[in-house]
mmCIF file of C-alpha atoms in Angstrom:
data_model
loop_
_atom_site.group_PDB
_atom_site.id
_atom_site.type_symbol
_atom_site.label_atom_id
_atom_site.label_comp_id
_atom_site.label_asym_id
_atom_site.label_seq_id
_atom_site.Cartn_x
_atom_site.Cartn_y
_atom_site.Cartn_z
ATOM 1 C CA MET E 1 26.935 10.999 -32.464
ATOM 2 C CA LEU E 2 28.851 11.894 -29.578
ATOM 3 C CA ARG E 3 32.393 10.379 -28.870
ATOM 4 C CA HIS E 4 33.512 10.769 -25.454
ATOM 5 C CA ALA E 5 37.057 10.339 -24.099
ATOM 6 C CA CYS E 6 36.994 10.367 -20.142
ATOM 7 C CA CYS E 7 39.614 9.802 -17.549
ATOM 8 C CA LEU E 8 37.112 7.961 -15.484
ATOM 9 C CA PHE E 9 36.708 5.591 -19.180
ATOM 10 C CA THR E 10 39.202 3.350 -18.022
ATOM 11 C CA VAL E 11 37.904 2.081 -14.643
ATOM 12 C CA VAL E 12 34.745 0.990 -16.729
ATOM 13 C CA MET E 13 36.970 -0.625 -18.760
ATOM 14 C CA VAL E 14 38.456 -2.754 -16.182
ATOM 15 C CA ALA E 15 35.793 -3.727 -14.638
ATOM 16 C CA ALA E 16 34.111 -4.974 -17.916
ATOM 17 C CA ALA E 17 37.072 -6.881 -19.063
ATOM 18 C CA ALA E 18 38.913 -9.210 -16.951
ATOM 19 C CA GLU E 19 42.215 -7.885 -18.093
ATOM 20 C CA PRO E 20 42.686 -4.523 -19.173
ATOM 21 C CA PRO E 21 42.832 -4.539 -22.874
ATOM 22 C CA SER E 22 45.361 -2.864 -24.886
ATOM 23 C CA ALA E 23 43.262 -1.138 -27.315
ATOM 24 C CA GLU E 24 42.053 2.015 -26.793
ATOM 25 C CA GLY E 25 38.035 1.671 -25.852
ATOM 26 C CA THR E 26 35.143 4.613 -27.018
ATOM 27 C CA ILE E 27 31.862 5.329 -26.083
ATOM 28 C CA ASP E 28 29.424 7.028 -28.712
ATOM 29 C CA SER E 29 26.132 8.256 -27.887
ATOM 30 C CA GLU E 30 23.547 10.486 -28.738
ATOM 31 C CA THR E 31 23.626 12.422 -25.548
ATOM 32 C CA PHE E 32 25.894 12.839 -22.638
ATOM 33 C CA LEU E 33 25.784 13.938 -19.069
ATOM 34 C CA TYR E 34 28.791 14.308 -16.266
ATOM 35 C CA ASP E 35 27.726 14.931 -13.083
ATOM 36 C CA GLN E 36 30.978 15.815 -11.078
ATOM 37 C CA LYS E 37 29.227 16.523 -7.850
ATOM 38 C CA GLY E 38 27.191 12.964 -7.980
ATOM 39 C CA GLY E 39 29.769 11.042 -9.543
ATOM 40 C CA ILE E 40 27.633 9.783 -12.434
ATOM 41 C CA LEU E 41 28.623 9.694 -16.151
ATOM 42 C CA HIS E 42 25.195 8.934 -18.005
ATOM 43 C CA TYR E 43 25.295 7.788 -21.708
ATOM 44 C CA GLN E 44 21.630 8.205 -23.752
ATOM 45 C CA GLY E 45 20.415 7.248 -27.363
ATOM 46 C CA ASN E 46 22.090 4.694 -29.124
ATOM 47 C CA VAL E 47 25.137 3.625 -27.011
ATOM 48 C CA GLN E 48 28.076 1.572 -28.040
ATOM 49 C CA LEU E 49 31.177 0.905 -25.859
ATOM 50 C CA ARG E 50 34.011 -0.734 -27.776
ATOM 51 C CA TYR E 51 37.086 -1.982 -26.563
ATOM 52 C CA PRO E 52 38.548 -4.135 -29.518
ATOM 53 C CA GLY E 53 38.869 -7.894 -28.945
ATOM 54 C CA ALA E 54 38.221 -7.847 -25.298
ATOM 55 C CA PHE E 55 34.395 -6.229 -24.518
ATOM 56 C CA ASP E 56 31.660 -4.773 -26.433
ATOM 57 C CA LEU E 57 28.684 -3.107 -24.927
ATOM 58 C CA ASP E 58 25.475 -1.770 -27.060
ATOM 59 C CA CYS E 59 21.729 -0.489 -24.979
ATOM 60 C CA ALA E 60 20.003 2.839 -25.046
ATOM 61 C CA ASP E 61 20.940 3.721 -21.819
ATOM 62 C CA LEU E 62 24.449 3.721 -19.920
ATOM 63 C CA GLU E 63 24.985 5.239 -16.420
ATOM 64 C CA ILE E 64 27.949 4.948 -14.620
ATOM 65 C CA ARG E 65 28.103 5.754 -11.114
ATOM 66 C CA LEU E 66 31.247 6.605 -8.790
ATOM 67 C CA GLN E 67 31.787 5.673 -5.691
ATOM 68 C CA SER E 68 32.361 9.086 -3.151
ATOM 69 C CA GLY E 69 35.595 10.506 -4.005
ATOM 70 C CA GLY E 70 35.388 9.361 -7.670
ATOM 71 C CA SER E 71 38.318 7.076 -8.118
ATOM 72 C CA LYS E 72 36.442 3.542 -7.569
ATOM 73 C CA LEU E 73 32.721 2.476 -9.684
ATOM 74 C CA ASP E 74 30.088 1.533 -7.593
ATOM 75 C CA ARG E 75 27.487 0.197 -10.386
ATOM 76 C CA ILE E 76 27.164 0.248 -14.329
ATOM 77 C CA ILE E 77 23.820 0.527 -15.274
ATOM 78 C CA ALA E 78 23.046 -0.681 -18.620
ATOM 79 C CA SER E 79 19.320 -0.803 -19.930
ATOM 80 C CA THR E 80 16.751 -1.002 -22.591
ATOM 81 C CA ASN E 81 17.857 -3.743 -25.432
ATOM 82 C CA VAL E 82 21.280 -4.997 -23.914
ATOM 83 C CA VAL E 83 23.656 -6.788 -25.934
ATOM 84 C CA MET E 84 27.344 -7.657 -24.332
ATOM 85 C CA THR E 85 29.847 -9.134 -26.516
ATOM 86 C CA MET E 86 32.685 -10.940 -24.325
ATOM 87 C CA VAL E 87 35.953 -12.315 -25.405
ATOM 88 C CA GLN E 88 36.389 -14.935 -22.644
ATOM 89 C CA ALA E 89 39.833 -14.675 -20.883
ATOM 90 C CA PRO E 90 41.566 -17.687 -19.936
ATOM 91 C CA THR E 91 40.036 -19.603 -16.825
ATOM 92 C CA THR E 92 41.434 -21.548 -14.136
ATOM 93 C CA ASN E 93 37.917 -23.312 -13.883
ATOM 94 C CA ALA E 94 38.024 -26.773 -15.886
ATOM 95 C CA ALA E 95 34.413 -27.283 -15.510
ATOM 96 C CA ASN E 96 33.212 -24.049 -17.679
ATOM 97 C CA LEU E 97 31.575 -25.974 -20.140
ATOM 98 C CA LEU E 98 29.769 -22.979 -21.828
ATOM 99 C CA LEU E 99 32.808 -20.353 -21.697
ATOM 100 C CA LYS E 100 35.670 -21.234 -23.333
ATOM 101 C CA PRO E 101 38.802 -19.244 -23.267
ATOM 102 C CA GLY E 102 39.140 -16.981 -26.055
ATOM 103 C CA ALA E 103 35.268 -17.596 -26.777
ATOM 104 C CA THR E 104 33.578 -15.151 -28.123
ATOM 105 C CA ASN E 105 29.809 -15.292 -25.954
ATOM 106 C CA ARG E 106 27.245 -12.820 -26.031
ATOM 107 C CA ALA E 107 24.564 -11.393 -23.414
ATOM 108 C CA TYR E 108 20.858 -10.090 -23.776
ATOM 109 C CA ALA E 109 19.121 -8.502 -21.138
ATOM 110 C CA ALA E 110 16.619 -5.706 -20.729
ATOM 111 C CA LEU E 111 18.907 -4.613 -17.888
ATOM 112 C CA ALA E 112 22.471 -5.178 -16.658
ATOM 113 C CA VAL E 113 24.062 -4.185 -13.609
ATOM 114 C CA TYR E 114 27.562 -4.446 -12.460
ATOM 115 C CA ASN E 115 28.018 -4.125 -8.710
ATOM 116 C CA GLY E 116 31.865 -3.079 -7.848
ATOM 117 C CA THR E 117 31.427 -3.886 -4.432
ATOM 118 C CA ASN E 118 30.933 -7.415 -5.065
ATOM 119 C CA ASN E 119 32.330 -7.455 -8.661
ATOM 120 C CA THR E 120 29.138 -8.990 -9.967
ATOM 121 C CA VAL E 121 27.124 -8.519 -13.809
ATOM 122 C CA THR E 122 23.430 -9.009 -12.658
ATOM 123 C CA LEU E 123 21.440 -9.109 -16.376
ATOM 124 C CA THR E 124 17.309 -9.150 -16.168
ATOM 125 C CA GLY E 125 14.359 -9.473 -18.465
ATOM 126 C CA SER E 126 11.094 -7.767 -18.815
ATOM 127 C CA PRO E 127 7.481 -8.260 -20.052
ATOM 128 C CA GLN E 128 8.602 -6.767 -23.458
ATOM 129 C CA PHE E 129 12.108 -8.416 -23.941
ATOM 130 C CA GLY E 130 11.845 -12.069 -22.423
ATOM 131 C CA GLN E 131 14.718 -13.667 -19.878
ATOM 132 C CA PRO E 132 18.001 -12.788 -20.160
ATOM 133 C CA TRP E 133 20.322 -15.341 -22.129
ATOM 134 C CA VAL E 134 23.827 -15.990 -23.157
ATOM 135 C CA GLU E 135 25.193 -17.579 -26.090
ATOM 136 C CA ALA E 136 28.334 -19.132 -26.567
ATOM 137 C CA ALA E 137 30.172 -21.499 -29.584
ATOM 138 C CA GLU E 138 28.981 -24.782 -27.149
ATOM 139 C CA GLY E 139 25.142 -23.541 -26.036
ATOM 140 C CA SER E 140 23.291 -21.286 -24.490
ATOM 141 C CA PHE E 141 21.444 -20.769 -21.237
ATOM 142 C CA LYS E 142 18.723 -18.452 -19.828
ATOM 143 C CA ALA E 143 16.950 -17.851 -16.741
ATOM 144 C CA ASP E 144 14.867 -15.120 -15.212
ATOM 145 C CA VAL E 145 17.976 -13.891 -13.146
ATOM 146 C CA ILE E 146 21.447 -14.712 -14.790
ATOM 147 C CA THR E 147 24.236 -13.360 -12.418
ATOM 148 C CA PHE E 148 27.672 -13.661 -13.565
ATOM 149 C CA ASP E 149 29.769 -13.502 -10.055
ATOM 150 C CA ARG E 150 33.324 -12.369 -11.641
ATOM 151 C CA ALA E 151 35.498 -12.764 -8.264
ATOM 152 C CA ASN E 152 34.872 -16.378 -8.226
ATOM 153 C CA ASP E 153 34.167 -17.250 -11.950
ATOM 154 C CA ARG E 154 30.960 -18.425 -11.798
ATOM 155 C CA PHE E 155 27.506 -18.045 -13.577
ATOM 156 C CA MET E 156 24.176 -18.775 -11.850
ATOM 157 C CA GLY E 157 20.570 -18.959 -13.058
ATOM 158 C CA THR E 158 17.698 -18.175 -11.427
ATOM 159 C CA GLY E 159 13.914 -19.144 -12.090
ATOM 160 C CA ASN E 160 12.974 -20.499 -15.036
ATOM 161 C CA PHE E 161 16.492 -21.809 -16.185
ATOM 162 C CA ARG E 162 17.039 -23.697 -19.529
ATOM 163 C CA MET E 163 20.329 -24.566 -20.593
ATOM 164 C CA ILE E 164 20.794 -25.709 -24.469
ATOM 165 C CA VAL E 165 24.584 -27.547 -24.829
ATOM 166 C CA LYS E 166 25.335 -28.023 -28.322
ATOM 167 C CA PRO E 167 26.579 -31.808 -29.389
ATOM 168 C CA GLY E 168 30.294 -31.915 -28.570
ATOM 169 C CA ALA E 169 30.748 -29.482 -26.413
ATOM 170 C CA LEU E 170 30.459 -31.907 -23.372
ATOM 171 C CA PRO E 171 33.774 -33.409 -22.160
ATOM 172 C CA LYS E 172 33.915 -37.444 -23.365
ATOM 173 C CA GLY E 173 34.505 -39.957 -20.688
#
C-alpha cells in the first residue's frame, strides 16, 4: 500500500469532521493519482482514510475534487462498500436521539458523496448492496437515500425509511 501525505489532505479532514482532529491523519490505498490541473485526487484499491478519534473511511475508490484554484473542496466521492465510522461531536440539537455526543456511529453505503457547496453528505445503495444504513448505540435507520445536512445538523431519509430504536434510547416523561 502506498501512504500519501498531501498538503490538500487537511482540507478533506476538515470536511469530514466537525472540528479538525488534533491527531495526524492518513490515507492508504493501492494506487494514487493527483491531477493537479484538474484538481482531482484519486485513490483506488482498499482505500483506508484514518483520523484517530474522529473519522475513519473504508472503500474501494475515493475521489476528491477541488474547486478551480485548488483551495476549496468541491466533492468527495467514496464508492464500493463504503464504511464510515464517526465520533459524534457535541451538538446543540437536544432532539438528536440517535447520535449522542461522544458516541461512535457507523454508516454503510454503496456510494457516499460529500458536496462542499451545500455541506451535505448523501448516502445511496445499489441493487447488489441494498439500502444505505446508519448504526448508533441507540438504534439504527435505513432508507433508499440518506442525507446528512452538516450545516444544520439534520439527517433525512428518503424512500422506504425504517428506524429501529433500542429500549431506553427515548427520553422518559
